[in-house]
């Protein structure tokens, strides 16, 4: 089975890592729109336009399924992308919410939703969680984490200052939704910031569960071949992939 993975840039590699670890597919075609990242600071119309243009890239490949690893795209452009394509498209928000619901069914669980400005402004996580009865929600845009991760800063004083800046006045969470592809790379630092060590919801792990439960894709025999493409500086993206993906 051949799957496409689309992200605004490098962040979706955190989802690819989970797909590779579970050997779900024969071939993964990754496309990062590195020429136009970040999407998280753009408005809906722009995000939809860029996402539909990304579909044109995937027309060059005979993919069976497309995963939009980007939370910002999943929040704003999933419906438009589905209407414009003939294959199934899976976003990361629904899987993230399902993972949380499976792990923490108590509706008064204190949940911290993190994401880009566009993802938080869309209220997708907030509304879907509220519809399920969760009522103890805090949502904050933590856009500064994106460039820190892009710089390879996964720990240390600079990141700690950013954590303090965003989290110093919020209620202590029992769960944190890492609502941006970059955040799994600083998951340990975010978890470590809170004394009670909340449960971390990671898009990559959530999508693996979703693919098994909803699409019957459990893999383990896939050839696991990864091909990386980008709208700018593909060599840079391939270097980042080497660093982030390690030996998987
Ligand atoms: N990939 C984006 C997301 O998951 C983060 C980076 C961006 O702003 O484009 O929301």
Short mmCIF file of C-alpha atoms and ligand atoms in Angstrom, two decimals:
data_model
loop_
_atom_site.label_atom_id
_atom_site.label_comp_id
_atom_site.label_asym_id
_atom_site.label_seq_id
_atom_site.Cartn_x
_atom_site.Cartn_y
_atom_site.Cartn_z
CA UNK A 1 0.00 0.00 0.00
CA UNK A 2 1.28 3.46 -0.89
CA UNK A 3 0.42 6.38 1.39
CA UNK A 4 0.98 10.10 0.94
CA UNK A 5 1.86 12.21 3.96
CA UNK A 6 1.41 15.96 3.66
CA UNK A 7 2.70 18.60 6.02
CA UNK A 8 3.48 22.29 5.85
CA UNK A 9 7.16 21.48 6.34
CA UNK A 10 9.32 19.13 8.37
CA UNK A 11 6.97 18.61 11.34
CA UNK A 12 4.99 15.78 9.73
CA UNK A 13 8.10 13.64 10.02
CA UNK A 14 7.01 13.06 13.63
CA UNK A 15 3.97 11.25 12.20
CA UNK A 16 6.11 9.42 9.63
CA UNK A 17 8.26 8.15 12.48
CA UNK A 18 5.26 6.37 14.01
CA UNK A 19 4.18 4.98 10.62
CA UNK A 20 7.67 3.61 10.02
CA UNK A 21 7.95 2.13 13.50
CA UNK A 22 4.75 0.16 12.91
CA UNK A 23 5.72 -0.82 9.33
CA UNK A 24 2.26 0.09 8.09
CA UNK A 25 2.94 0.78 4.42
CA UNK A 26 5.06 -0.40 1.51
CA UNK A 27 5.80 3.14 0.46
CA UNK A 28 5.42 6.53 2.12
CA UNK A 29 5.50 9.59 -0.15
CA UNK A 30 6.20 12.60 2.08
CA UNK A 31 5.61 16.11 0.80
CA UNK A 32 6.55 19.14 2.90
CA UNK A 33 5.61 22.59 1.65
CA UNK A 34 8.86 24.01 2.95
CA UNK A 35 8.66 27.01 0.62
CA UNK A 36 5.59 28.30 2.43
CA UNK A 37 5.85 26.98 6.00
CA UNK A 38 4.53 28.05 8.52
CA UNK A 39 0.85 27.53 7.80
CA UNK A 40 -0.10 28.13 11.42
CA UNK A 41 0.11 31.91 11.07
CA UNK A 42 -1.97 32.06 7.87
CA UNK A 43 -5.71 32.54 7.51
CA UNK A 44 -8.15 29.84 6.43
CA UNK A 45 -8.36 30.82 2.74
CA UNK A 46 -4.62 30.63 2.34
CA UNK A 47 -4.38 27.30 4.19
CA UNK A 48 -7.12 25.82 1.96
CA UNK A 49 -5.46 27.11 -1.21
CA UNK A 50 -2.03 25.74 -0.27
CA UNK A 51 -3.55 22.40 0.74
CA UNK A 52 -5.43 22.01 -2.54
CA UNK A 53 -2.22 22.81 -4.39
CA UNK A 54 -0.48 20.06 -2.43
CA UNK A 55 -3.06 17.60 -3.78
CA UNK A 56 -1.74 18.38 -7.26
CA UNK A 57 1.68 17.17 -6.15
CA UNK A 58 0.21 13.84 -5.06
CA UNK A 59 -1.42 13.44 -8.51
CA UNK A 60 2.05 12.39 -9.68
CA UNK A 61 1.81 9.25 -7.52
CA UNK A 62 -0.78 6.56 -7.40
CA UNK A 63 -1.46 6.82 -3.66
CA UNK A 64 -4.09 4.73 -1.88
CA UNK A 65 -4.52 7.06 1.07
CA UNK A 66 -3.40 10.53 2.12
CA UNK A 67 -2.57 11.52 5.69
CA UNK A 68 -2.56 15.23 6.42
CA UNK A 69 -0.05 15.15 9.25
CA UNK A 70 -0.40 18.89 9.76
CA UNK A 71 -2.86 19.90 12.48
CA UNK A 72 -3.36 23.32 10.89
CA UNK A 73 -4.38 21.73 7.58
CA UNK A 74 -6.53 19.15 9.40
CA UNK A 75 -8.30 21.97 11.24
CA UNK A 76 -9.01 24.15 8.22
CA UNK A 77 -8.83 22.32 4.90
CA UNK A 78 -9.74 18.66 5.37
CA UNK A 79 -13.25 18.94 3.99
CA UNK A 80 -12.12 20.89 0.90
CA UNK A 81 -9.35 18.39 0.25
CA UNK A 82 -11.74 15.44 0.57
CA UNK A 83 -14.15 17.05 -1.89
CA UNK A 84 -11.32 17.50 -4.39
CA UNK A 85 -9.80 14.02 -4.30
CA UNK A 86 -10.75 10.46 -5.18
CA UNK A 87 -8.79 8.69 -2.40
CA UNK A 88 -9.38 8.67 1.31
CA UNK A 89 -7.85 11.50 3.34
CA UNK A 90 -7.21 11.15 7.07
CA UNK A 91 -6.43 14.14 9.27
CA UNK A 92 -4.84 14.13 12.71
CA UNK A 93 -7.49 15.83 14.85
CA UNK A 94 -10.09 13.06 14.92
CA UNK A 95 -7.46 10.40 15.79
CA UNK A 96 -6.06 12.62 18.55
CA UNK A 97 -9.49 13.07 20.08
CA UNK A 98 -10.24 9.36 19.85
CA UNK A 99 -6.93 8.52 21.54
CA UNK A 100 -7.74 10.89 24.38
CA UNK A 101 -11.26 9.52 24.76
CA UNK A 102 -9.94 5.94 24.91
CA UNK A 103 -7.32 6.76 27.52
CA UNK A 104 -9.16 9.29 29.69
CA UNK A 105 -12.93 8.79 29.52
CA UNK A 106 -13.65 10.95 32.63
CA UNK A 107 -15.32 14.12 31.35
CA UNK A 108 -13.89 16.38 34.05
CA UNK A 109 -10.32 15.55 33.02
CA UNK A 110 -8.27 18.73 32.81
CA UNK A 111 -7.09 18.92 29.20
CA UNK A 112 -4.53 21.32 27.77
CA UNK A 113 -4.76 21.78 24.00
CA UNK A 114 -1.65 23.22 22.36
CA UNK A 115 -1.28 24.18 18.72
CA UNK A 116 -0.57 26.89 16.20
CA UNK A 117 -2.56 30.11 16.14
CA UNK A 118 -4.68 28.84 13.23
CA UNK A 119 -5.40 25.47 14.87
CA UNK A 120 -6.45 27.00 18.19
CA UNK A 121 -8.48 29.72 16.42
CA UNK A 122 -10.37 27.06 14.43
CA UNK A 123 -11.66 25.67 17.79
CA UNK A 124 -11.78 22.21 16.19
CA UNK A 125 -10.29 20.43 19.20
CA UNK A 126 -12.27 22.51 21.68
CA UNK A 127 -15.64 22.02 19.96
CA UNK A 128 -15.21 18.30 19.33
CA UNK A 129 -14.08 17.64 22.89
CA UNK A 130 -16.92 19.76 24.27
CA UNK A 131 -19.38 17.81 22.11
CA UNK A 132 -18.13 14.64 23.81
CA UNK A 133 -18.81 16.20 27.21
CA UNK A 134 -15.28 17.26 28.21
CA UNK A 135 -15.67 20.57 30.00
CA UNK A 136 -12.33 21.25 31.65
CA UNK A 137 -10.44 22.56 28.63
CA UNK A 138 -7.63 25.06 28.25
CA UNK A 139 -6.49 25.91 24.72
CA UNK A 140 -3.42 28.00 24.00
CA UNK A 141 -1.52 28.82 20.88
CA UNK A 142 2.11 27.95 21.46
CA UNK A 143 3.54 29.00 18.13
CA UNK A 144 7.01 29.77 19.52
CA UNK A 145 7.61 26.05 19.91
CA UNK A 146 7.61 25.65 16.12
CA UNK A 147 10.79 27.66 15.35
CA UNK A 148 12.49 26.25 18.46
CA UNK A 149 11.97 22.72 17.19
CA UNK A 150 13.00 23.77 13.68
CA UNK A 151 16.26 24.99 15.26
CA UNK A 152 16.76 21.59 16.88
CA UNK A 153 16.12 22.98 20.37
CA UNK A 154 14.42 20.11 22.20
CA UNK A 155 15.49 21.02 25.74
CA UNK A 156 17.44 23.60 27.73
CA UNK A 157 16.89 27.11 29.09
CA UNK A 158 15.45 28.74 25.96
CA UNK A 159 12.73 26.13 25.66
CA UNK A 160 12.16 26.26 29.40
CA UNK A 161 11.51 30.03 29.19
CA UNK A 162 8.98 29.42 26.41
CA UNK A 163 7.27 26.72 28.50
CA UNK A 164 7.08 29.10 31.45
CA UNK A 165 5.79 31.92 29.25
CA UNK A 166 2.89 29.83 27.98
CA UNK A 167 2.08 27.60 30.94
CA UNK A 168 2.80 29.56 34.11
CA UNK A 169 -0.80 30.58 34.76
CA UNK A 170 -2.84 27.70 33.47
CA UNK A 171 -4.65 25.00 35.47
CA UNK A 172 -2.54 21.84 35.86
CA UNK A 173 -3.48 19.46 33.05
CA UNK A 174 -4.06 15.71 33.33
CA UNK A 175 -3.59 15.42 29.56
CA UNK A 176 -1.84 17.54 26.95
CA UNK A 177 -2.84 17.39 23.31
CA UNK A 178 0.25 17.98 21.18
CA UNK A 179 -1.85 19.68 18.50
CA UNK A 180 1.02 20.48 16.17
CA UNK A 181 3.36 18.18 14.30
CA UNK A 182 6.43 19.75 15.86
CA UNK A 183 5.44 19.27 19.46
CA UNK A 184 6.09 15.51 19.80
CA UNK A 185 9.76 16.39 19.51
CA UNK A 186 9.50 18.38 22.74
CA UNK A 187 6.97 16.08 24.39
CA UNK A 188 9.40 15.11 27.17
CA UNK A 189 10.16 18.75 27.94
CA UNK A 190 6.45 19.66 28.06
CA UNK A 191 5.64 16.67 30.26
CA UNK A 192 8.63 17.41 32.47
CA UNK A 193 7.43 20.98 33.01
CA UNK A 194 4.33 19.79 34.88
CA UNK A 195 4.86 18.18 38.26
CA UNK A 196 2.02 15.69 37.91
CA UNK A 197 3.34 14.42 34.50
CA UNK A 198 0.25 14.58 32.29
CA UNK A 199 -0.68 12.05 29.63
CA UNK A 200 0.66 13.24 26.28
CA UNK A 201 -1.45 12.80 23.13
CA UNK A 202 0.80 12.52 20.08
CA UNK A 203 -0.68 12.71 16.53
CA UNK A 204 1.62 9.99 15.18
CA UNK A 205 0.66 7.41 17.79
CA UNK A 206 -2.99 8.45 17.56
CA UNK A 207 -3.04 8.00 13.80
CA UNK A 208 -1.54 4.52 14.04
CA UNK A 209 -4.40 3.53 16.38
CA UNK A 210 -6.94 5.24 14.12
CA UNK A 211 -5.68 3.45 11.00
CA UNK A 212 -6.00 0.10 12.77
CA UNK A 213 -9.44 0.76 14.27
CA UNK A 214 -11.09 2.70 11.46
CA UNK A 215 -9.33 1.53 8.29
CA UNK A 216 -8.17 -1.96 9.23
CA UNK A 217 -4.54 -1.02 8.45
CA UNK A 218 -2.33 -2.85 10.89
CA UNK A 219 0.66 -3.43 8.59
CA UNK A 220 3.74 -5.06 10.03
CA UNK A 221 4.61 -6.46 6.59
CA UNK A 222 5.04 -3.17 4.77
CA UNK A 223 8.34 -2.59 2.99
CA UNK A 224 8.54 0.76 4.75
CA UNK A 225 10.16 2.66 1.90
CA UNK A 226 10.22 6.44 2.49
CA UNK A 227 10.55 9.03 -0.29
CA UNK A 228 10.82 12.68 0.69
CA UNK A 229 9.83 15.66 -1.47
CA UNK A 230 9.58 19.36 -0.72
CA UNK A 231 8.64 22.61 -2.41
CA UNK A 232 11.99 24.11 -1.35
CA UNK A 233 15.36 22.82 -0.15
CA UNK A 234 14.57 19.14 -0.33
CA UNK A 235 18.13 18.28 0.71
CA UNK A 236 17.64 20.23 3.96
CA UNK A 237 14.43 18.33 4.64
CA UNK A 238 16.14 15.00 3.95
CA UNK A 239 18.90 15.94 6.41
CA UNK A 240 16.28 16.82 9.03
CA UNK A 241 14.60 13.47 8.40
CA UNK A 242 17.90 11.65 9.02
CA UNK A 243 18.27 13.45 12.35
CA UNK A 244 14.67 13.04 13.51
CA UNK A 245 13.95 9.56 12.24
CA UNK A 246 17.22 7.97 13.30
CA UNK A 247 17.38 4.31 12.39
CA UNK A 248 13.68 3.56 11.93
N1 LIG B 1 2.64 21.50 10.74
C1 LIG B 1 1.99 22.54 11.48
C2 LIG B 1 0.90 21.95 12.38
O1 LIG B 1 0.89 20.78 12.72
C3 LIG B 1 2.98 23.34 12.29
C4 LIG B 1 3.90 24.24 11.51
C5 LIG B 1 3.19 25.32 10.72
O2 LIG B 1 2.75 26.32 11.32
O3 LIG B 1 3.08 25.17 9.52
O4 LIG B 1 0.01 22.67 12.76
#
